[in-house]
Coordinates of C-alpha atoms and ligand atoms in Angstrom, one line a residue:
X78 CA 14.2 7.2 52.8
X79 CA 11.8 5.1 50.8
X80 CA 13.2 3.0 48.2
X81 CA 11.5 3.1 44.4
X82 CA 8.6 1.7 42.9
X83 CA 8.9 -1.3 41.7
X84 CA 8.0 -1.6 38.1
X85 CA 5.8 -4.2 36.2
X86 CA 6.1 -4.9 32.7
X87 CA 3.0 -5.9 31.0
X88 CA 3.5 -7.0 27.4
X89 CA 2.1 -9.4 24.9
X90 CA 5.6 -11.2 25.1
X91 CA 7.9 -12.2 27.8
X92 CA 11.2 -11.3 27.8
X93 CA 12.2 -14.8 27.6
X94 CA 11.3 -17.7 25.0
X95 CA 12.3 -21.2 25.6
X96 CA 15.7 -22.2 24.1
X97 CA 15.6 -25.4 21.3
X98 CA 18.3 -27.3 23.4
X99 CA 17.4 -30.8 25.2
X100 CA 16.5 -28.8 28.8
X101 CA 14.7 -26.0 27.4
X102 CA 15.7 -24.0 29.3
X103 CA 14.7 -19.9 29.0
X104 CA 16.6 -17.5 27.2
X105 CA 16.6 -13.4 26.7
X106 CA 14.8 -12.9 23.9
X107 CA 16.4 -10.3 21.1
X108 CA 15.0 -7.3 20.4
X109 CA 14.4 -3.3 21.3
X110 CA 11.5 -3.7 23.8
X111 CA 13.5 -6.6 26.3
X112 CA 16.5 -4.7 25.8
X113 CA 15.0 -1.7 27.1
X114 CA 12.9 -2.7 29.8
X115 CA 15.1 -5.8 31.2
X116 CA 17.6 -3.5 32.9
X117 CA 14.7 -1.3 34.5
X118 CA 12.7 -3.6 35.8
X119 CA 15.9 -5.6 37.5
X120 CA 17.1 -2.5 39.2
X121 CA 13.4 -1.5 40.5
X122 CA 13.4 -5.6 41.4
X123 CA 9.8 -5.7 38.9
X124 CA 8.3 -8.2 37.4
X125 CA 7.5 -8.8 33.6
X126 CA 3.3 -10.4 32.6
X127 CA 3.4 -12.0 29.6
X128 CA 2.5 -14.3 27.1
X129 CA 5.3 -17.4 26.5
X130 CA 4.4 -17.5 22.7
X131 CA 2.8 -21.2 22.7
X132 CA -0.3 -22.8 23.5
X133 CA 2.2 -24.8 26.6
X134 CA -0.2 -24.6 29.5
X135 CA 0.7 -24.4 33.4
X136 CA 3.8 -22.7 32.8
X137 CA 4.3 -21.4 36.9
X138 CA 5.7 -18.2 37.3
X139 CA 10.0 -18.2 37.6
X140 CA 12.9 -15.8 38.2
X141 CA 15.2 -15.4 35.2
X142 CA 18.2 -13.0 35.6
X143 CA 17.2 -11.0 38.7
X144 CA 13.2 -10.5 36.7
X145 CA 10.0 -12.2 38.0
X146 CA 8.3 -13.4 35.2
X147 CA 4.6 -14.5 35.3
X148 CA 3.4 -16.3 32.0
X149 CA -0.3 -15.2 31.2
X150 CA -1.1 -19.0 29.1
X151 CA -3.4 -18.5 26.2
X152 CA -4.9 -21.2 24.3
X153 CA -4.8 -22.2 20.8
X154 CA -8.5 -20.6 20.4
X155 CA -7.7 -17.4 22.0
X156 CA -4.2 -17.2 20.1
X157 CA -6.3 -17.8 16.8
X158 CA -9.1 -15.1 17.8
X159 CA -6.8 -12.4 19.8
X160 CA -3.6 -12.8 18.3
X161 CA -3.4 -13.7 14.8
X162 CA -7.2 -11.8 14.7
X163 CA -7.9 -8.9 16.2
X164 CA -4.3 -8.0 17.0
X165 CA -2.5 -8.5 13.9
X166 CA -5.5 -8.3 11.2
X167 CA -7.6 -5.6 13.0
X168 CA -5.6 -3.6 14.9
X169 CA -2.1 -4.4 13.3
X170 CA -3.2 -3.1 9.5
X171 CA -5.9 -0.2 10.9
X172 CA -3.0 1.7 13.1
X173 CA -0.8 1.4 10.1
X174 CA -2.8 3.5 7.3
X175 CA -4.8 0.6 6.5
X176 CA -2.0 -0.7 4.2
X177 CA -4.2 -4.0 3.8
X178 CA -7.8 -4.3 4.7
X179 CA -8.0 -4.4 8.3
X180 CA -11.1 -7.4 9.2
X181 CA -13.9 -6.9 12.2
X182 CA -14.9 -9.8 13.5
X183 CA -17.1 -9.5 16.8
X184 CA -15.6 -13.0 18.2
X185 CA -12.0 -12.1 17.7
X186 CA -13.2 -9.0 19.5
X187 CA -14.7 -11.5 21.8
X188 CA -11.2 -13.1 23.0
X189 CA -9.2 -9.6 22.7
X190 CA -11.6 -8.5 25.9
X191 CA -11.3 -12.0 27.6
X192 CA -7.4 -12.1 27.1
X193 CA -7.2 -8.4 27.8
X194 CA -9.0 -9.1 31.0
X195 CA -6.7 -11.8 31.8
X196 CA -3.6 -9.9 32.1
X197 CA -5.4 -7.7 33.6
X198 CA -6.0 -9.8 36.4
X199 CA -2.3 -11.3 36.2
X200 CA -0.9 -7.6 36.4
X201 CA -3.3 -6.9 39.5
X202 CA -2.3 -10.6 41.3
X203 CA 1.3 -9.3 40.9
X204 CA 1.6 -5.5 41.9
X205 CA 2.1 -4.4 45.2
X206 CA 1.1 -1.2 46.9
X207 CA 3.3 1.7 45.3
X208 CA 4.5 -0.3 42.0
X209 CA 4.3 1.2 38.9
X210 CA 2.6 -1.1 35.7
X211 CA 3.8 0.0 32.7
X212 CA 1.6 -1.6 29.8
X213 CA 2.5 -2.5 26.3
X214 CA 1.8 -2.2 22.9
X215 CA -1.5 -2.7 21.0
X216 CA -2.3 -5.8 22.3
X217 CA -3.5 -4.4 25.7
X218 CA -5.0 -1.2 24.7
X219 CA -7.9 -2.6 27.3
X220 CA -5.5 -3.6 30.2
X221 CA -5.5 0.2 32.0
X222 CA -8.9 0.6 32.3
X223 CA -9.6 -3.0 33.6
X224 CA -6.5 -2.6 36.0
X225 CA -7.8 0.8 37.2
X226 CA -10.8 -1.0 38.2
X227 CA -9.0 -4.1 40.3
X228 CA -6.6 -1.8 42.0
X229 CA -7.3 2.1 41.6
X230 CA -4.2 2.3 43.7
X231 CA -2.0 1.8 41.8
X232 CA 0.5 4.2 39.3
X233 CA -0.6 2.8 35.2
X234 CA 1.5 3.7 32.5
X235 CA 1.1 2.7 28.5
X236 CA 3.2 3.1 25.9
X237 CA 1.9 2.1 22.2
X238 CA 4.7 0.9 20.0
X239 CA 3.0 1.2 16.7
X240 CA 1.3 4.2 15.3
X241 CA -1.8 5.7 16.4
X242 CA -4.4 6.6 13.3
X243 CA -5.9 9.8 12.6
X244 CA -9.8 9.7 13.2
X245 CA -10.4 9.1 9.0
X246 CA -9.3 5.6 9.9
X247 CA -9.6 5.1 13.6
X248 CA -13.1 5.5 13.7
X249 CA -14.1 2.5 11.3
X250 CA -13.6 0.2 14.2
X251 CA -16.8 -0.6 15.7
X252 CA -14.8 -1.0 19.3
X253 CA -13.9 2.4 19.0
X254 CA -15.3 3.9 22.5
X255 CA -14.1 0.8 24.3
X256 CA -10.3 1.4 23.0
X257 CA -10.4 4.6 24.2
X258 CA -11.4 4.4 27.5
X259 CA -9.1 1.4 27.8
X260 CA -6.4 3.6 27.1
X261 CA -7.9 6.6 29.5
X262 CA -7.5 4.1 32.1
X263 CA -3.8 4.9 32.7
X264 CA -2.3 8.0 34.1
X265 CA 0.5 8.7 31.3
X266 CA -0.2 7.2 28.0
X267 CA 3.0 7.4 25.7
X268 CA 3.2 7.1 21.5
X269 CA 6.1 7.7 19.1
X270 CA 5.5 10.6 18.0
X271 CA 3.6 14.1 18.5
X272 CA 1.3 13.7 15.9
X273 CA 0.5 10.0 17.3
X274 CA 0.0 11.6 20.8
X275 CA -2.4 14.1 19.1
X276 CA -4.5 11.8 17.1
X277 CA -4.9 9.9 20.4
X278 CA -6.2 12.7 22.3
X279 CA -8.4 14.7 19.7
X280 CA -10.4 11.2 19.4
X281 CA -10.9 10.6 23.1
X282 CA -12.2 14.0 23.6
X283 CA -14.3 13.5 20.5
X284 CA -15.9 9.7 21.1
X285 CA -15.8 10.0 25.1
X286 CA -16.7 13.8 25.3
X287 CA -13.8 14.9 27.3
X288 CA -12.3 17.8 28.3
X289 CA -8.6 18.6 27.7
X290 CA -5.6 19.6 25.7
X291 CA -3.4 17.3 23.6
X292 CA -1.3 16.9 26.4
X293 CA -3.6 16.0 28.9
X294 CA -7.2 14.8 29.3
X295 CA -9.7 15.2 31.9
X296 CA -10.9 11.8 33.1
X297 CA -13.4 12.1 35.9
X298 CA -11.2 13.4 38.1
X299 CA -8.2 12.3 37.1
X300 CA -5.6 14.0 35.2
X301 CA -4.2 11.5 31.9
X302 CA -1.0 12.8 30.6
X303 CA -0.4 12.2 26.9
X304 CA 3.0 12.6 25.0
X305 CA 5.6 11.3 22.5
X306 CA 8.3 9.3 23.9
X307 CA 9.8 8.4 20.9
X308 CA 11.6 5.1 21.7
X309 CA 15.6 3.7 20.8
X310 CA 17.9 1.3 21.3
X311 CA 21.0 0.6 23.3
X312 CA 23.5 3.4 21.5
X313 CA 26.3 1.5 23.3
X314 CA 25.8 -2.6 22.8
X315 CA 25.9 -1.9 19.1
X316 CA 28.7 0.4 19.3
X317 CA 31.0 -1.6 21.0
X318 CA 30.1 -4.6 18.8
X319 CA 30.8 -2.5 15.5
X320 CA 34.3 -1.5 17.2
X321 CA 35.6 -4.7 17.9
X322 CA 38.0 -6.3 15.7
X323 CA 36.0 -9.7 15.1
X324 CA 33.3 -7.8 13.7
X325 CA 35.2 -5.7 11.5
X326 CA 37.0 -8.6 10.0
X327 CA 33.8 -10.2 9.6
X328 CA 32.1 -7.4 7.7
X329 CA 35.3 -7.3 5.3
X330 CA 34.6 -10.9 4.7
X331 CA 31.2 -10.1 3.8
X332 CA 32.0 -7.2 1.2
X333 CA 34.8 -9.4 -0.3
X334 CA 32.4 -12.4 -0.7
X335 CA 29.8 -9.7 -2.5
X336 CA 33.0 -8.9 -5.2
X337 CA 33.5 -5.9 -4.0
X338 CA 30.4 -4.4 -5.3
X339 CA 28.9 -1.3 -3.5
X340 CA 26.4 -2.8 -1.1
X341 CA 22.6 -1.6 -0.7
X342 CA 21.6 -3.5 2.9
X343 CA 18.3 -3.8 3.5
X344 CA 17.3 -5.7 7.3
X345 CA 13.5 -5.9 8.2
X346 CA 10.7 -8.3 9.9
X347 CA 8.9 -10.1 6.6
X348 CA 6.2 -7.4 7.4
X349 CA 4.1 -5.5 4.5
X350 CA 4.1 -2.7 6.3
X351 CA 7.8 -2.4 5.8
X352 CA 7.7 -1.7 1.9
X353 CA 10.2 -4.7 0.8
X354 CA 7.9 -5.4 -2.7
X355 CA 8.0 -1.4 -3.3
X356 CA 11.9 -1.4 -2.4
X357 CA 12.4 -4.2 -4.8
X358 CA 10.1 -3.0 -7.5
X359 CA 12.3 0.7 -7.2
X360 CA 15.7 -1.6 -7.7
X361 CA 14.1 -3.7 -10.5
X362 CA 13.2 -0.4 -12.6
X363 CA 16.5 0.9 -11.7
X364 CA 18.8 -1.9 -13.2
X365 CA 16.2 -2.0 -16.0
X366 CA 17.0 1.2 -16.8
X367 CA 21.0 0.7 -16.5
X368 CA 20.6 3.2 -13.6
X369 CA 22.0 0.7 -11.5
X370 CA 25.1 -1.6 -12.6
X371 CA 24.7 -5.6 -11.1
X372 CA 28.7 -5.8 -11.6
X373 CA 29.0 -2.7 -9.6
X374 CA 26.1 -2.9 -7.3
X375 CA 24.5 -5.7 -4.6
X376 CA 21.3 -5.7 -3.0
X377 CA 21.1 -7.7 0.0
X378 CA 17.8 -8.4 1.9
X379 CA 17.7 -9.8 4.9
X380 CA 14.1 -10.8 6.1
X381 CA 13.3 -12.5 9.4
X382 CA 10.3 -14.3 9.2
X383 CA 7.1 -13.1 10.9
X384 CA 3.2 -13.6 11.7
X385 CA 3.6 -16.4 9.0
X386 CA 0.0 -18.0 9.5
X387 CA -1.8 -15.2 8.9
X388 CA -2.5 -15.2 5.1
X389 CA -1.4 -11.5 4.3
X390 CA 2.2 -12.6 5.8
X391 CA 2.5 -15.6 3.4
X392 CA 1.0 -13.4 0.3
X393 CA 3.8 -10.7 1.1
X394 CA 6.7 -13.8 1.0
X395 CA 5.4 -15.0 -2.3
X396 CA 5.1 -11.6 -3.9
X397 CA 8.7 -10.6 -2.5
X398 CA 10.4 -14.2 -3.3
X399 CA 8.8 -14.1 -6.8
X400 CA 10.8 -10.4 -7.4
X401 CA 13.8 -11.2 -6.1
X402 CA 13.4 -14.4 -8.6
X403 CA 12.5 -12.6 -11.1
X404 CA 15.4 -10.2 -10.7
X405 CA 18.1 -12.5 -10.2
X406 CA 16.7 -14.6 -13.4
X407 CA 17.3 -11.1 -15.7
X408 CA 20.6 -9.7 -13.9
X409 CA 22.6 -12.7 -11.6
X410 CA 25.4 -14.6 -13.6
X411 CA 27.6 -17.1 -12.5
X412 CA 29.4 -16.1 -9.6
X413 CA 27.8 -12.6 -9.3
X414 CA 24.1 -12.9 -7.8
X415 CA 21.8 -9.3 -8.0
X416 CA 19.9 -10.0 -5.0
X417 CA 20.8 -11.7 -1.9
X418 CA 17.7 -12.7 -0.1
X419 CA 17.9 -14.0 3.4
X420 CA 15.1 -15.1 5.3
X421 CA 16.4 -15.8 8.6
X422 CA 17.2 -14.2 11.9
X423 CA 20.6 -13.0 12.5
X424 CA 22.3 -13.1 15.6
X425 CA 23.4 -9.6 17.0
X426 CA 27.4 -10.0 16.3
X427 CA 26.2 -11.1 12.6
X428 CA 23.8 -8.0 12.3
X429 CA 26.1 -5.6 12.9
X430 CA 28.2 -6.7 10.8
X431 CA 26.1 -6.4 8.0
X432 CA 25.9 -3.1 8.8
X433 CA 29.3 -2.5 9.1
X434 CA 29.3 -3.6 5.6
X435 CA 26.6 -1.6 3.7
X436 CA 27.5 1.4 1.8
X437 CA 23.8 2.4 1.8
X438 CA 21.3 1.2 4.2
X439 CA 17.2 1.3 2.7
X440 CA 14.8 1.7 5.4
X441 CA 11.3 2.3 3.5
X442 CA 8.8 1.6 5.4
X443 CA 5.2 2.5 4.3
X444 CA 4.3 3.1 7.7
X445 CA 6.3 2.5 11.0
X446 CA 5.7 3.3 14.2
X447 CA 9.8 4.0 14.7
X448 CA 11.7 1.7 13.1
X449 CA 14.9 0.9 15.2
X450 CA 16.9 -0.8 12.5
X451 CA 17.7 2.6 11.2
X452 CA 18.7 3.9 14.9
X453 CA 20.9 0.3 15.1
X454 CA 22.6 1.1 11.5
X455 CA 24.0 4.5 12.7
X456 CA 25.0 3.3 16.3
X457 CA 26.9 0.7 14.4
X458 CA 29.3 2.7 12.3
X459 CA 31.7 4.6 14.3
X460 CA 34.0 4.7 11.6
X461 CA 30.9 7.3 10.1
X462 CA 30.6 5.4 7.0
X463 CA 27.4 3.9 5.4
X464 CA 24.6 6.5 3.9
X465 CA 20.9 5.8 5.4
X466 CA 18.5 6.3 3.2
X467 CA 15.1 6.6 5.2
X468 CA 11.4 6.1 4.5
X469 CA 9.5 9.8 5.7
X470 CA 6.6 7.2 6.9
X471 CA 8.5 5.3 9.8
X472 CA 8.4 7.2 13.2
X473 CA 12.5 7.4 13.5
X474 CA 12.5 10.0 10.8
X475 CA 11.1 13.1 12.8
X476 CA 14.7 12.5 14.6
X477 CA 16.8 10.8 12.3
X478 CA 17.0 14.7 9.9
X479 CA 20.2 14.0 8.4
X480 CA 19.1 10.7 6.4
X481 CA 18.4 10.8 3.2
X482 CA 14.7 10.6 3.6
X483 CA 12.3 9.1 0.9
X484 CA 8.4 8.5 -0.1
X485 CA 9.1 4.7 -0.3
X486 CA 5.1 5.0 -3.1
X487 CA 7.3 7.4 -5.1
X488 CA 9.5 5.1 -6.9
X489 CA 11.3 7.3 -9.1
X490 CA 11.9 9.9 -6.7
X491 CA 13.3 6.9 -4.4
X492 CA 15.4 5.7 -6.9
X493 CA 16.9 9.2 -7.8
X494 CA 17.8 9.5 -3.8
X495 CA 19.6 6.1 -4.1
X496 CA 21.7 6.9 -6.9
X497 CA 22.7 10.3 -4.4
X498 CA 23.6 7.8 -1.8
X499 CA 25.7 5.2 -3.9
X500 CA 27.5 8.6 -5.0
X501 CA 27.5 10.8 -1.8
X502 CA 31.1 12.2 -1.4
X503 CA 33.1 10.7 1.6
X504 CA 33.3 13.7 3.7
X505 CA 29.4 14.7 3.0
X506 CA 28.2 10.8 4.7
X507 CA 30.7 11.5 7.4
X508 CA 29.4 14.7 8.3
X509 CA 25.7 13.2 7.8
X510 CA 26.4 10.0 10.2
X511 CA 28.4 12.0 12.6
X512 CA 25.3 13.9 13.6
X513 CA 22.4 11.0 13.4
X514 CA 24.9 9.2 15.7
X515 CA 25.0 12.3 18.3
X516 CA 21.3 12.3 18.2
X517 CA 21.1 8.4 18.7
X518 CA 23.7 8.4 21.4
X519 CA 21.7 11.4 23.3
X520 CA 18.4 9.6 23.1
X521 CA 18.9 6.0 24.1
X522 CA 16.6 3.5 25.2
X523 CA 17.7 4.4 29.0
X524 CA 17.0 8.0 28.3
X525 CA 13.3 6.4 26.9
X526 CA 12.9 4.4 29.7
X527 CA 14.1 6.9 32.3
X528 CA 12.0 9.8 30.9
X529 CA 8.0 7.9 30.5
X530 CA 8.6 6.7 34.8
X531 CA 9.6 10.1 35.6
X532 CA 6.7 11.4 34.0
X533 CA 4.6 8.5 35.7
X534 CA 6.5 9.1 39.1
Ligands
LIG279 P1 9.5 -4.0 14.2 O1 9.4 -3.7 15.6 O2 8.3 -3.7 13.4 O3 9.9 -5.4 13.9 P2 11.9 -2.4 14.2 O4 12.8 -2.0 13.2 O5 11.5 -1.4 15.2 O6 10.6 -3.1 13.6 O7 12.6 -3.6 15.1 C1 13.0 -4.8 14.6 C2 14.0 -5.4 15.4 O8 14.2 -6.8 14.9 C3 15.3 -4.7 15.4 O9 15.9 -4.8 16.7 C4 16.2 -5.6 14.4 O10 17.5 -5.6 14.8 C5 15.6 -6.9 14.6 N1 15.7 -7.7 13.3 C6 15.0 -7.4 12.2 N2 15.4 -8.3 11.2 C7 16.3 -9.1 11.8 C8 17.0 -10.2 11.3 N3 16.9 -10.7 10.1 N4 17.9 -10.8 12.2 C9 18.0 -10.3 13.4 N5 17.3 -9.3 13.9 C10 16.5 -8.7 13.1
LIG280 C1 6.2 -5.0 16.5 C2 5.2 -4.8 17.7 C3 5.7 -5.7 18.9 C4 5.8 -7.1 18.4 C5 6.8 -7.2 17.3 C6 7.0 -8.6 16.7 O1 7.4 -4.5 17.0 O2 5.2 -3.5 18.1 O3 4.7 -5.6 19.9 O4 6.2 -8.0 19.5 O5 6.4 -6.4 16.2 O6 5.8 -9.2 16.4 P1 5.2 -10.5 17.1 O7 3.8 -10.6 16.6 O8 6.1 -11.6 16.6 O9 5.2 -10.3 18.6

């Protein structure tokens, strides 16, 4: 019998960064994407293309954990142009409803299609006849097509993590065309949701004049499948975490440190996609309107910081540290603060139990392609407490039905679904988790994982 593909991960990031201890020596990154993938591509004995996350040149390619890695080294120009430039103030505020104004700039285009190019090249240096290359992610919209050229033999997957824009705003990049075919370059080409897939394929038959359904396009003579694979997280790390008794004890050490107060947990990247000024602005009216009680009530904010050279991503932190300021000057007293704000990272063990300790979780995104901090919320309460209050604009609410779901721009309607959630009857949130847990459990990352390389087999 012949054994499996192998699988190749190509991805803006590797799986590992370098640890801050004396040897430097390479640790798992955190995070939805490694998680998923790691335990894929060391069963199918893969390899993972990436980017280390520094200018460090003449890093040579390693093993970590059972997993091939093989850094793709970009320089400080190129991280300027593709990274900070075309990926995350073109492409990044475009595919999210043009929440700020996305920027064109023909040399950041420039080093997206030399970079693009480049792991590429990397991914075709490192596949074998047979292996699969399953590309990531908005970064390498280009890397299928290119591939497909260096080795037509071989099996190309993509998976887009972010959303994928209706034409209204897709078509304002000049690079439309090019994107596309990039993209028609692999054989299954995967987004979060149904209405993503769609956009996706009513534009390439429009700009590239192909035939087709929104399932699958006609490429030469090549079939490209399109769908929704909407992606998750490991149901079962973060339920065993939330069951054990270290965490527990620590999340009652949290609640009791908050006086008891009901708790309103909010947990995002410092991302202005992810509606933290709105959030704030809804709680601000609220507890200036004595719809929400600082002696009764906490809100706790816990921002990990992100993208922090690129201007928008340093406006967004002054505008959300001036609220929380702002708040805590009007309703904090001695001993009894109205907003915790945390900007920092939290280690898993930590984040969990943060959730173990909210009463209400706020997910309100303005746009998101899925948002796994709401999945991670409900796969950490197996004691079916916590209400999850979730934004109708992040990806994760097509399955997450039984939240309490919100439009995040509609602040009084918002704020009348979080006074519901501070009151919601025992039984009512039990009977609410109980079946966005089921649906999390049933859909896991393995089930993502397993289900785009079947499709791709
Ligand atoms: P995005 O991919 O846009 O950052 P997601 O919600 O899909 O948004 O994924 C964010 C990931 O980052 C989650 O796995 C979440 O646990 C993690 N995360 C977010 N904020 C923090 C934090 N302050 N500390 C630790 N992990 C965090
Ligand atoms: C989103 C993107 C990922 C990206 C992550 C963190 O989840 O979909 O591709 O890795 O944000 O952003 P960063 O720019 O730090 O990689």
């Amino acid at each position: 019998m012949r054994s499996e593909p192998r699988v190749i991960v190509v991805a803006n990031r590797l799986p590992v960064t370098r640890g801050r201890g004396e040897d430097r020596a390479w640790d798992v990154s955190p995070g939805g994407l490694v998680t998923a993938l790691m335990p894929t591509v060391r069963e199918r004995r893969g390899a993972w293309v990436g980017w280390p996350g520094s200018a460090e040149r003449g890093i040579r390619p390693f093993s970590h954990e059972g997993v091939s890695i093989r850094p793709v080294t970009l320089g400080d120009a190129e991280i300027r142009d593709y990274y900070h430039g075309f990926s995350n103030r073109t492409l990044w505020p475009l595919y999210h409803d043009a929440i700020r104004t996305p920027e064109f700039q023909r040399h950041w285009w420039r080093a997206y299609l030399e970079v693009n190019r480049r792991f590429a090249r990397a991914a075709a240096n490192t596949a074998r006849g047979r292996d699969i290359v399953w590309v990531q992610d908005f970064h390498l919209q280009l890397v299928p097509g290119m591939l497909r050229e260096l080795r037509p033999d071989l099996r190309i997957g993509f998976f887009l993590h972010i959303p994928f824009p209706p034409e209204e705003l897709f078509a304002w990049l000049p690079w439309r065309e090019e994107i596309l075919r990039g993209l028609c370059g692999a054989d299954v080409v995967g987004f979060q949701t149904a209405g993503d897939a769609q956009n996706f394929s009513r534009l390439a038959r429009r700009f590239l004049d192909l035939d087709g359904t929104d399932t699958e396009l006609h490429v030469g003579r090549r079939k490209v499948r399109v769908g929704a694979f909407p992606i998750s997280i490991d149901f079962s790390e973060f339920d065993q975490i939330a069951a054990r008794p270290e965490t527990l004890a620590r999340a009652k050490e949290i609640r009791k440190r908050l006086g008891g107060r009901k708790v309103i947990l909010c947990v995002d990247r410092l991302d202005y996609t992810k509606g933290i000024d709105l959030r704030l602005a809804t709680v601000e009216q609220m507890l200036d309107r004595g719809e929400l009680d600082p002696a009764r009530t906490v809100l706790v904010q816990v921002a990990v910081p992100s993208r922090e050279t690129v201007q928008e991503y340093a406006d967004l932190r002054t505008t959300v540290e001036q609220a929380v300021g702002r708040i805590n000057g009007e309703y904090s007293q001695v001993g009894r603060v109205a907003v915790h704000y945390f900007r920092r990272n939290l280690s898993r063990e930590e984040l969990v139990a943060h959730y173990r300790a909210a009463d209400v979780m706020m997910v309100t995104p303005l746009r998101d392609g899925m948002n796994l901090v709401a999945k991670e919320f409900c796969a950490s309460r197996p004691d079916l407490g916590g209400v999850l209050v979730l934004s109708e604009f992040a990806g994760a609410s097509r399955q997450l039905r039984r939240a309490l779901l919100v439009n995040p721009r509609d602040i009084d309607g918002t704020a009348t679904t979080l006074r519901e959630a501070l009151a919601m009857r025992r039984g009512d949130g039990r009977q609410r988790m109980a079946i966005l847990r089921m649906m999390v459990r049933r859909h896991d990352v393995h089930v993502w994982a397993h289900e785009f390389l079947e499709a791709l087999a």
